[in-house]
XYZ file of C-alpha atoms in Angstrom:
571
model
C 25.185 -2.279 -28.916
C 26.000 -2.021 -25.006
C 26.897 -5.370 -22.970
C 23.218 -3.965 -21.249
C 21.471 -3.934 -24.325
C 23.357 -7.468 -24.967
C 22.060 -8.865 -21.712
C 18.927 -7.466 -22.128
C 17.659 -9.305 -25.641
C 19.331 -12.183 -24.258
C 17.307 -12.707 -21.067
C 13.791 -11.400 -23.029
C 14.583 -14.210 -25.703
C 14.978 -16.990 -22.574
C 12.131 -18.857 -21.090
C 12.701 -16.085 -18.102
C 11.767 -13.122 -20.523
C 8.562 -15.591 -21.629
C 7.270 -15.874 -18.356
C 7.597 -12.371 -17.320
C 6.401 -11.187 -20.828
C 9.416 -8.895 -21.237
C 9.771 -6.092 -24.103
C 11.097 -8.818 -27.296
C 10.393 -11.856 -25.507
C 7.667 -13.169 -28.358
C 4.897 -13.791 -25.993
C 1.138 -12.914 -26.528
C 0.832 -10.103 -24.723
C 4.201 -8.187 -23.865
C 4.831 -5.787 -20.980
C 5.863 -2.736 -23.420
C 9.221 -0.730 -22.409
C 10.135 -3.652 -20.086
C 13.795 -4.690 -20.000
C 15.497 -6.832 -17.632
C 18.326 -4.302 -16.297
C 15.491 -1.946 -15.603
C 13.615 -4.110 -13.523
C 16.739 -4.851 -11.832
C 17.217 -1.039 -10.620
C 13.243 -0.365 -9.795
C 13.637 -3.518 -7.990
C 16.440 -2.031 -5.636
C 14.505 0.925 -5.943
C 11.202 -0.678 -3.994
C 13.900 -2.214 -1.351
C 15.382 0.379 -0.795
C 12.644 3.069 -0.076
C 10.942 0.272 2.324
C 13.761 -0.702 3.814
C 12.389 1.464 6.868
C 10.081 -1.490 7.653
C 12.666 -3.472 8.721
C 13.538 -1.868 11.837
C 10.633 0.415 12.251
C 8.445 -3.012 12.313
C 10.205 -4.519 14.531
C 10.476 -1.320 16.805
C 6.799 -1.135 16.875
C 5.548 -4.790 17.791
C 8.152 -5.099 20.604
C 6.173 -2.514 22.148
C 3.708 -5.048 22.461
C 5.567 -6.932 24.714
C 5.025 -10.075 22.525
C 5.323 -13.430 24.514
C 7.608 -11.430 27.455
C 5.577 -11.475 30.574
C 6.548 -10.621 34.265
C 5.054 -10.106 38.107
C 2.822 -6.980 36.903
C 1.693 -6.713 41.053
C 5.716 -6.183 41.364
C 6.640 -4.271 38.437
C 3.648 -2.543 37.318
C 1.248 -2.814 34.690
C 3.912 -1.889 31.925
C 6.896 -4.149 33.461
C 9.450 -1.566 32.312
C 11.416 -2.151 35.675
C 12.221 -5.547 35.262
C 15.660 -6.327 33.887
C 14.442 -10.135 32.595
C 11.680 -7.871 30.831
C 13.713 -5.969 28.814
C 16.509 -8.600 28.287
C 13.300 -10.636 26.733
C 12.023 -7.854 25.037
C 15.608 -7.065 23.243
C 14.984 -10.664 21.929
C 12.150 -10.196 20.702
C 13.212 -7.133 18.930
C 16.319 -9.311 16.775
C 13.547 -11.788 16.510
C 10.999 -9.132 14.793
C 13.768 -7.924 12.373
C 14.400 -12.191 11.023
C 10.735 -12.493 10.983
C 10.131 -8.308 8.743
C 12.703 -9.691 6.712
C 11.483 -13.298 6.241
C 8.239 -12.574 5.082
C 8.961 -9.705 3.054
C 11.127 -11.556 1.439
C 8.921 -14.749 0.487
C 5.456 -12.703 -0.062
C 7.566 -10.236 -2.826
C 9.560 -13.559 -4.248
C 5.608 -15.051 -4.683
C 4.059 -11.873 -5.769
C 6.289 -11.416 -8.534
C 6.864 -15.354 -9.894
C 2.730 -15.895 -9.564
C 1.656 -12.571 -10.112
C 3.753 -11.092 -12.517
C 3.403 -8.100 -10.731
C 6.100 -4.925 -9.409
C 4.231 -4.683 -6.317
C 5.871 -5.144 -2.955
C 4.789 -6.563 0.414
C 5.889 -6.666 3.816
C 3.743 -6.082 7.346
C 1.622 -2.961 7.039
C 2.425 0.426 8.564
C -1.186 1.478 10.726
C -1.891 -2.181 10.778
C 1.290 -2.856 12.943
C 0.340 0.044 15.144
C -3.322 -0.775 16.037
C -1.957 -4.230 16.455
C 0.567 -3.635 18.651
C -0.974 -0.642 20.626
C -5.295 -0.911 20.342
C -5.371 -4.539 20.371
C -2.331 -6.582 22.466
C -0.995 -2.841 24.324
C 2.054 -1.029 25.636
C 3.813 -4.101 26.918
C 0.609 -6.444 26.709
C -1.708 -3.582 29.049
C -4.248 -4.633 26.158
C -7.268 -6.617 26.645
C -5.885 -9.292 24.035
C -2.618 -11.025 24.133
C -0.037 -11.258 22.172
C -0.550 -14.831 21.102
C -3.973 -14.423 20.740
C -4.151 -11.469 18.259
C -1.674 -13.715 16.377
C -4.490 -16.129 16.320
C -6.688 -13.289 14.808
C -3.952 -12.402 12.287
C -3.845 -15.836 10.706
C -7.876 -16.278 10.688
C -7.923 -12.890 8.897
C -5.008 -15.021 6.275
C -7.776 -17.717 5.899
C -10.840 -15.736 4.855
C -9.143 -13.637 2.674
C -8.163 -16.596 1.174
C -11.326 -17.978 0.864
C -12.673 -14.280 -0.907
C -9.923 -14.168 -2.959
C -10.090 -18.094 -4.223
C -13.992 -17.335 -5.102
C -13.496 -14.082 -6.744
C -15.144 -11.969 -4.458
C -12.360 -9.112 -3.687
C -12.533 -8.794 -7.411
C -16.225 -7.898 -6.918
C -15.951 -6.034 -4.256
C -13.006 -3.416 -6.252
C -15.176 -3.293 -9.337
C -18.824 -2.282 -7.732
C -16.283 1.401 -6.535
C -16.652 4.010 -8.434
C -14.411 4.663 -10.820
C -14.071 8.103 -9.853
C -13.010 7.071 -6.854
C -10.790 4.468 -7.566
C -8.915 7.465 -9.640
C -9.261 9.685 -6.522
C -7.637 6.738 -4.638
C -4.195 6.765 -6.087
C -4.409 10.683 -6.107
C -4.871 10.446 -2.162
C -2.703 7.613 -1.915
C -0.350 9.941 -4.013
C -0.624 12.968 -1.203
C -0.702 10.829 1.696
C 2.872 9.698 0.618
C 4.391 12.752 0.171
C 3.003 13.717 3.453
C 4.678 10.612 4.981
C 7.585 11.666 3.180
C 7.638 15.156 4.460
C 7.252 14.276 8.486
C 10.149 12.878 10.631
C 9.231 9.258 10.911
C 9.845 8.183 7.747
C 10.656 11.459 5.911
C 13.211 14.960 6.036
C 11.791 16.222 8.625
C 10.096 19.439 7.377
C 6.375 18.929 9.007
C 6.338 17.604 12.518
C 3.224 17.593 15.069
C 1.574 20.826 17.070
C -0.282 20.886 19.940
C -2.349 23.686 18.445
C -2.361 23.153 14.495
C -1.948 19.079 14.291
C 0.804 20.067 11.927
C 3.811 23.241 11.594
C 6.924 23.646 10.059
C 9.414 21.819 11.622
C 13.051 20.779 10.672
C 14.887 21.610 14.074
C 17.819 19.232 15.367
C 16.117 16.191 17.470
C 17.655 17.931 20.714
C 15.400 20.673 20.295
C 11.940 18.646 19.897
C 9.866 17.538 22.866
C 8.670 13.686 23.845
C 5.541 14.307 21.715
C 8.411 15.408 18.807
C 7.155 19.496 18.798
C 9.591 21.484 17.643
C 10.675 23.623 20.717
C 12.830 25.792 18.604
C 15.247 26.397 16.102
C 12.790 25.895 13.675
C 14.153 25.035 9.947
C 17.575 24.833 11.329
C 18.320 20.871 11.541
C 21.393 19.517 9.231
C 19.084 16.662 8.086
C 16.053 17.941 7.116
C 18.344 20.409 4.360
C 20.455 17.581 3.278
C 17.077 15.748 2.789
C 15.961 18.950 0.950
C 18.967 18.409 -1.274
C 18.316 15.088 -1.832
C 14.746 15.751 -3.114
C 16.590 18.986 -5.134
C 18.841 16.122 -6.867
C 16.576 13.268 -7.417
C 13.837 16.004 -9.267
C 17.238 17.331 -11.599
C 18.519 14.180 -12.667
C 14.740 12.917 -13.261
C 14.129 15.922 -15.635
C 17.121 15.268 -17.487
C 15.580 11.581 -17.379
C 18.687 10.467 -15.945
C 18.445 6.359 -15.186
C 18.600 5.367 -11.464
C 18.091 9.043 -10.612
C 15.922 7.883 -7.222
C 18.014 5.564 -6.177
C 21.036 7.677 -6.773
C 19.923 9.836 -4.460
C 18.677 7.476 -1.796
C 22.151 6.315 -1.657
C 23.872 9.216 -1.486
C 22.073 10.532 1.167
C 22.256 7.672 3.453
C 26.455 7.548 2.777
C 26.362 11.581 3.558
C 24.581 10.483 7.141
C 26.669 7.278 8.441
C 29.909 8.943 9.712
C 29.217 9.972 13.066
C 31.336 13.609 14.013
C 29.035 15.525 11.523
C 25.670 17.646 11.754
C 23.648 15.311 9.777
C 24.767 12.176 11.390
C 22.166 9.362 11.454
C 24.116 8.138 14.910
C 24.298 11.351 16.938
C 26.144 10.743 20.510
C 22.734 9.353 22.744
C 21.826 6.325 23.874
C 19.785 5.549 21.163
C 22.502 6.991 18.833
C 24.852 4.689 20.480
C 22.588 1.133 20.177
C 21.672 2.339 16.638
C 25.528 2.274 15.911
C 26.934 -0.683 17.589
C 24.050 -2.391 15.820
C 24.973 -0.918 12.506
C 28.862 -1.879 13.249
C 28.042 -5.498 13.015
C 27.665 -4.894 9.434
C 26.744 -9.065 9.362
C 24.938 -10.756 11.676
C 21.838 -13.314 11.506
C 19.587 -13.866 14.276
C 17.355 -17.015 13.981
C 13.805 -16.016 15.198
C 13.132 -17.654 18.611
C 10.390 -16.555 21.322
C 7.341 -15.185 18.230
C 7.616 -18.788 16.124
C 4.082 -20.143 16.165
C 3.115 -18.409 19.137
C -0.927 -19.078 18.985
C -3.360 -19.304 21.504
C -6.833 -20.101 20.034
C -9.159 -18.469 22.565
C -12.460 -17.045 20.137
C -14.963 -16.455 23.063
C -14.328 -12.545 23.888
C -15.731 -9.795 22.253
C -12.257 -8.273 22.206
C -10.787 -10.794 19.915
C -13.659 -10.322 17.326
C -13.518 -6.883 17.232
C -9.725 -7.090 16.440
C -10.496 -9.427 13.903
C -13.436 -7.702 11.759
C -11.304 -4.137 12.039
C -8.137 -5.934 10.982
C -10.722 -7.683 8.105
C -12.095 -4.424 6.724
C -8.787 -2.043 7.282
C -6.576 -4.708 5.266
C -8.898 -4.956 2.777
C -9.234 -1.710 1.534
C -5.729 -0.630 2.282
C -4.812 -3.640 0.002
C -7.190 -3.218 -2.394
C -6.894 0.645 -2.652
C -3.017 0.111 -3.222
C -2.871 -2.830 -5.724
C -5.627 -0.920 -7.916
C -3.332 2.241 -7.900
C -0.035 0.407 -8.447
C -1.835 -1.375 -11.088
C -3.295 1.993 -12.491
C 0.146 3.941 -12.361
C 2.014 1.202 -14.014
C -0.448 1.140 -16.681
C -1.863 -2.794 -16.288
C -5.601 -1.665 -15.541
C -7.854 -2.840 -18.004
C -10.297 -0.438 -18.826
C -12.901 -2.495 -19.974
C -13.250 -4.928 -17.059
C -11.827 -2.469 -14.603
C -9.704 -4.996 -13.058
C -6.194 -6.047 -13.685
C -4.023 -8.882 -15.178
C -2.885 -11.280 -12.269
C -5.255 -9.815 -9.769
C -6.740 -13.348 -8.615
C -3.401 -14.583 -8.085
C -2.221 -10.923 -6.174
C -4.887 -11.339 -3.902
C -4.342 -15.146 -2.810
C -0.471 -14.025 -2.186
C -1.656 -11.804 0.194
C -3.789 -13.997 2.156
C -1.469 -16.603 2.101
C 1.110 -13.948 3.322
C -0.772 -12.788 5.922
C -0.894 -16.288 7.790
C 3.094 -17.367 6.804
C 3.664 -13.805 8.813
C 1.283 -14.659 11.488
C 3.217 -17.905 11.904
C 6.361 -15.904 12.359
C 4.781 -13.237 14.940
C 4.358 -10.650 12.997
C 0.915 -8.000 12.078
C -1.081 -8.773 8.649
C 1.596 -8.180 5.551
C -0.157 -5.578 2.734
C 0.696 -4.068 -0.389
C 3.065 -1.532 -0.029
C 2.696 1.860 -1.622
C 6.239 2.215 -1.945
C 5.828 0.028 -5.072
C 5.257 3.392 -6.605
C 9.067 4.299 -6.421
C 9.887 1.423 -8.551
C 7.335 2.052 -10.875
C 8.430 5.217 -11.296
C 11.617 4.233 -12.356
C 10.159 1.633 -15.189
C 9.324 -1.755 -13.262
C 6.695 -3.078 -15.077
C 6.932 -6.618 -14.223
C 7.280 -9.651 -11.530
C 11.068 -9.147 -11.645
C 11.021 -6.146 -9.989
C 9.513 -7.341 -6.813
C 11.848 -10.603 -6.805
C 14.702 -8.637 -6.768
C 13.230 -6.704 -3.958
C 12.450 -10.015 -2.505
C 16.103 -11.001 -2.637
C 16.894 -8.002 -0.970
C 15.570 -8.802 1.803
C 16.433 -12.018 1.833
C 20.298 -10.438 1.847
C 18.671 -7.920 4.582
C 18.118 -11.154 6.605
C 22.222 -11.269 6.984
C 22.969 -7.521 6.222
C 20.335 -6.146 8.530
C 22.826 -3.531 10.377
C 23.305 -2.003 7.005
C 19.761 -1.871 5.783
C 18.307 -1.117 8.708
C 20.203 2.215 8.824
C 18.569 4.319 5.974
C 17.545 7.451 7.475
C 14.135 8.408 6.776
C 15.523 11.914 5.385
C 17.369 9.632 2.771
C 14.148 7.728 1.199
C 11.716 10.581 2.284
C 12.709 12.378 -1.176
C 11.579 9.133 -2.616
C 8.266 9.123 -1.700
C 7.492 13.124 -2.151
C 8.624 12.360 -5.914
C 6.043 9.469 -6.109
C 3.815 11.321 -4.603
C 3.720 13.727 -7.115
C 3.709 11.568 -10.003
C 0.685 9.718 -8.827
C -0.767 13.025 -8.692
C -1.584 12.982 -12.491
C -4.563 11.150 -12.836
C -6.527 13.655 -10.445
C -7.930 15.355 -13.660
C -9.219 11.688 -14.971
C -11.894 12.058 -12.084
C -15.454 13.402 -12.849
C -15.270 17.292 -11.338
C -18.044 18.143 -13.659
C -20.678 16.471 -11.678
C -20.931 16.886 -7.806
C -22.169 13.619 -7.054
C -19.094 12.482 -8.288
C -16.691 14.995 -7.690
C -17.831 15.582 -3.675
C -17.118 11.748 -2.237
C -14.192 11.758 -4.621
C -12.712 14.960 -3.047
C -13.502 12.886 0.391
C -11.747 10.488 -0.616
C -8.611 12.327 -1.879
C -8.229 14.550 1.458
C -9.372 11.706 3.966
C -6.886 8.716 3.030
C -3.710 11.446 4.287
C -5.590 13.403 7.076
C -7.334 9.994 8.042
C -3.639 8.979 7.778
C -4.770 5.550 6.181
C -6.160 4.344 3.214
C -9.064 2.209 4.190
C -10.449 5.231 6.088
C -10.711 7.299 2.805
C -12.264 4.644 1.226
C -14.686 4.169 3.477
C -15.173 7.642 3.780
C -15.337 8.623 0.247
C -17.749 5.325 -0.715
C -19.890 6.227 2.138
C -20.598 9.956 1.004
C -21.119 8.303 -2.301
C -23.910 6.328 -1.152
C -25.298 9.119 0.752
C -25.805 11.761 -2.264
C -26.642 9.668 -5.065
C -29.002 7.894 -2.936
C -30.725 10.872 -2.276
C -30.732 11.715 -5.828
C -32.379 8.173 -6.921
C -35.106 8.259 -4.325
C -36.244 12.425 -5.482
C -35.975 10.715 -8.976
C -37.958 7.879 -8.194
C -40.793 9.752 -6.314
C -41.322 12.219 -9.017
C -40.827 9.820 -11.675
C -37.927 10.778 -13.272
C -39.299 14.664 -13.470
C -36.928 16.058 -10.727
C -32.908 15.653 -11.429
C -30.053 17.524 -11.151
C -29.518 20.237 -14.185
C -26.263 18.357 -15.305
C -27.881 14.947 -14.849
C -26.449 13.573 -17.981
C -23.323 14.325 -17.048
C -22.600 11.944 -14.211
C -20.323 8.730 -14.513
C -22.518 5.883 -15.627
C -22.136 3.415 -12.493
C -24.309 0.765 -13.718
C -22.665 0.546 -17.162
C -18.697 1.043 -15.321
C -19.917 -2.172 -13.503
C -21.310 -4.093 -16.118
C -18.869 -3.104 -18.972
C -17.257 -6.748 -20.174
C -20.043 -8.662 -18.405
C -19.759 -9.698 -14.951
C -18.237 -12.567 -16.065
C -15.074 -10.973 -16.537
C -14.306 -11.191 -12.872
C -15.042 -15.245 -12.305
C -12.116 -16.836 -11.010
C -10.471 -19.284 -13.793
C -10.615 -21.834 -12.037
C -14.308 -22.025 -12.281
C -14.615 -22.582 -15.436
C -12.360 -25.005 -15.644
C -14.080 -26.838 -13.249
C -17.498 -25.955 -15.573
C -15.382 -27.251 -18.548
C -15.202 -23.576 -20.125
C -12.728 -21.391 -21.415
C -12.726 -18.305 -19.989
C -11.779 -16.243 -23.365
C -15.051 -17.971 -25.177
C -17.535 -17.489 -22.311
C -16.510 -13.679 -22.101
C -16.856 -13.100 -25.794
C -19.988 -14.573 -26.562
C -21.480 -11.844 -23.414
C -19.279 -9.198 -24.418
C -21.342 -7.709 -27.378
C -24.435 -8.329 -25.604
C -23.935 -6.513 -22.656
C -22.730 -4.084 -24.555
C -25.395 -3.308 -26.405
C -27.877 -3.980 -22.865
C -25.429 -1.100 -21.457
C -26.114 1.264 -24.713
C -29.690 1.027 -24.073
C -29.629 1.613 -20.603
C -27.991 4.563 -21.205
C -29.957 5.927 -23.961
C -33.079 5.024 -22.320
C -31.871 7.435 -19.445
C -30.440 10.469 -21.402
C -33.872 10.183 -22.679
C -35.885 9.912 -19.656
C -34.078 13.106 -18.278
C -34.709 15.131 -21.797
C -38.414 13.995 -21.262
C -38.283 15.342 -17.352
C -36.633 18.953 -18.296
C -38.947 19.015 -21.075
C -41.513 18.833 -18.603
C -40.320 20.872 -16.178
C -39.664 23.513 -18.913
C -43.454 23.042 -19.735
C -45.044 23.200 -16.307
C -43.367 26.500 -16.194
């Protein structure tokens, strides 16, 4: 037996492998195939394909100007000629990359200690944009400031709170579809590949068009224009290969099931693109090459957040600032939804019978109570991140996984020049391999029947072209509604004689709802407060709504026998 092996019956048979329900720990229910040194690596593994967030976060909500202000009548609307400007705004920036860090680190430590649950959080990617460029504006050109979309931010922190503590984000993710929550993580699956496959946060190979949205890309960043077109030289850039051969690598030593084979290659990539004289240098000789290195030469450095602490300003009367609000309400909450219910689907945790998953009520109220601490440091809402996937992936199945990536950025709050520096080419791989692993549950979704198959096709294609997940939802519940609808009414008005030939086969909605009783998804605290166990009240519904759900749908297999029966007669 291997010192690993050693370590790893010793920590399941501690009160830590208890309470994290480790592989040979002895409690109730254990989290099968987990082991602490695995956790350890998908850990890493979650850090260090999000590590992007770090800078990119803070990159993106200095735009905003934050609390830096000049004489707009002197400098113009953007203040981009004002030295004190952009001394405040290079503030604001170190201040950004405490606060990414900061909360990352303190919503992933609580996620995985309360939760029990390998899912990662930091401030959202879409959510920072419309934050920093719909709502507050290039430099603050919006029609809400900074501090008071901050004040929007942490309201949004309270009434998620308040729908998580009663349950009702449980409700809400149960009453979808279930071929659409499958369709979900398939989209959510794409849409990070495609991520992975742009320059952003990828290798490089797609990048925009001004007459197909999208081409083949992969030139050297000296031949692509301000709106990053490829001019020419077209599959020709050093990084966008080596990123190629990183994705080559990580797919080899995964189907030799190598251990650590994602974040072997994550690693290797990024060491390949520090040194600076070389092709696929992540600090080519510009000015933003230049900053990028000097910053990355500090190697340590800690930078105590100073101008975005508590920076609210409570105005609620303008349309503006509710409009913010309800899009940052219904955008975060299926973006977080969408992602926790395909994390918890790909890591095997959904429970079939309740469709929901274990730790849920307390995943929820960690994000709410995330979104406000990051508020109170200056930051956008915090969500689940998607990234989770890549830890997954490589066997985190617990809440250890996301503390260690919680500790890494905690260690990212003094080593920030170092992780900071990934280059998207190095963890784009990463998320192209997820991507196609969360691709396997697309033939779990109801293709049979087209009122099922149609919104969940929507739904698949709209969450990457929509380039957000929220929009794919509502896209793909909305075209739900629309057809079956449709269908009920024509099967109402000719009293059941009218329905489409393959009827029967359609996913039972009502039952998928009801399955396990509806009081499966009461908070616990509620019956503890009605003196109840939870366990007892469930059980003594269970068989009974059961049974209620058998009826219902042998009443309606019946009912569309009877109609083509009919129909057959009449002809």
């Amino acid at each position: 037996m291997s010192w690993i092996d050693k370590t790893n019956r010793l920590v399941a048979r501690s009160p830590v492998g208890r309470w994290f329900r480790l592989e040979g720990s002895g409690a109730q229910v254990e989290r099968a195939g987990s082991k602490f040194s695995i956790e350890l690596r998908a850990g890493l593994t979650i850090f260090v394909a999000m590590a992007y967030i770090i800078s990119t976060n803070a990159l993106i909500l200095t735009d905003s100007g934050g609390p830096c202000d000049c004489d707009r009548e002197q400098f113009g609307a953007t203040c981009e000629d004002d030295p004190a400007y952009t001394t405040c705004l290079q503030g604001m920036k170190l201040d950004m990359i405490t606060a990414t860090c900061a909360i990352s680190c303190l919503a992933c430590i609580a996620m995985g200690l309360l939760a029990n649950l390998p899912i990662a959080l930091a401030p959202g990617m879409g959510l920072n944009a419309y934050f920093a460029y719909t709502v507050v504006g290039f430099h603050g050109t919006g029609k809400v400031s900074y501090q008071n979309a901050l004040a929007a931010v942490c309201i949004e922190g309270i009434i998620f709170f308040a729908l998580s503590i009663l349950g009702i984000r449980q409700w809400f993710a149960r009453i979808i579809p279930a071929s659409l929550k499958t369709a979900t993580g398939t989209g959510i699956g794409i849409y990070l590949a495609f991520i992975g496959l742009q320059s952003s946060a990828g290798i490089g190979l797609i990048t925009s068009s001004s007459s197909t949205l999208v081409e083949l890309g992969g030139c050297p960043p000296e031949y692509r224009d301000e709106n990053n077109v490829c001019t020419s030289h077209h599959m020709q850039g050093g990084p966008m290969w080596l990123g190629v051969m990183g994705l080559i690598l990580i797919g080899t030593l995964l189907l030799y099931r190598f251990k650590g084979a994602i974040l072997i290659g994550i690693f290797l990539v990024a060491i390949i693109s520090w040194p600076r004289p070389t092709a696929v240098t992540y600090f080519p000789h510009t000015q933003a090459g230049d900053e990028a290195f000097d910053f990355f030469k500090k190697v340590v450095t800690f930078h105590p957040i100073k101008s975005t602490l508590a920076q609210f300003h409570w105005d609620l009367t303008t349309g503006d600032f509710w409009i913010a609000l309800i899009t940052f309400l219904y955008v975060d909450i299926l973006d977080c939804t969408g992602t926790m219910f395909s994390m918890a689907k790909f890591g095997g945790y959904m429970d079939e019978r309740t469709q929901d998953f274990e730790g849920s009520s307390v995943a929820f109220l960690v994000d709410s109570i995330s979104i406000t601490i990051g508020s109170v440091f200056g930051s956008s809402p915090v969500t689940a991140f998607i990234e989770s996937g890549a830890g997954i992936a490589e066997g985190g199945r617990t809440g250890i996984t996301t503390i260690i990536t919680g500790i890494m950025f905690f260690i990212a709050l003094f080593f920030a020049p170092i992780f900071a520096s990934f280059p998207p080419w190095a963890t784009g791989p990463a998320l192209i391999i997820v991507g196609s692993m969360m691709m396997q549950n697309v033939t779990q979704i109801n293709w049979r029947y087209v009122g099922d198959a149609l919104p969940a096709f929507i739904t698949i294609i709209m969450i990457p072209f929509g380039y957000s997940i929220g929009y794919g939802l509502i896209a793909g519940i909305g075209s739900f509604i629309a057809i079956n609808s449709l269908v009920y009414v024509v099967f109402k008005l000719s009293r059941g004689r009218i329905v489409p030939p393959n009827f029967e086969e359609r996913d039972d909605w009502v039952g998928f709802v009801t399955r396990g009783g509806f009081k499966s998804n009461i908070p616990s605290w509620m019956f503890w407060v009605a003196g109840k166990k939870r366990q007892s009240v469930v059980s003594d519904h269970s068989t009974a709504d059961a049974s209620i759900n058998d009826n219902i749908e042998a009443e309606l297999k019946q009912i569309t026998i009877n109609s083509r029966q009919d129909l057959v007669y009449r002809e």
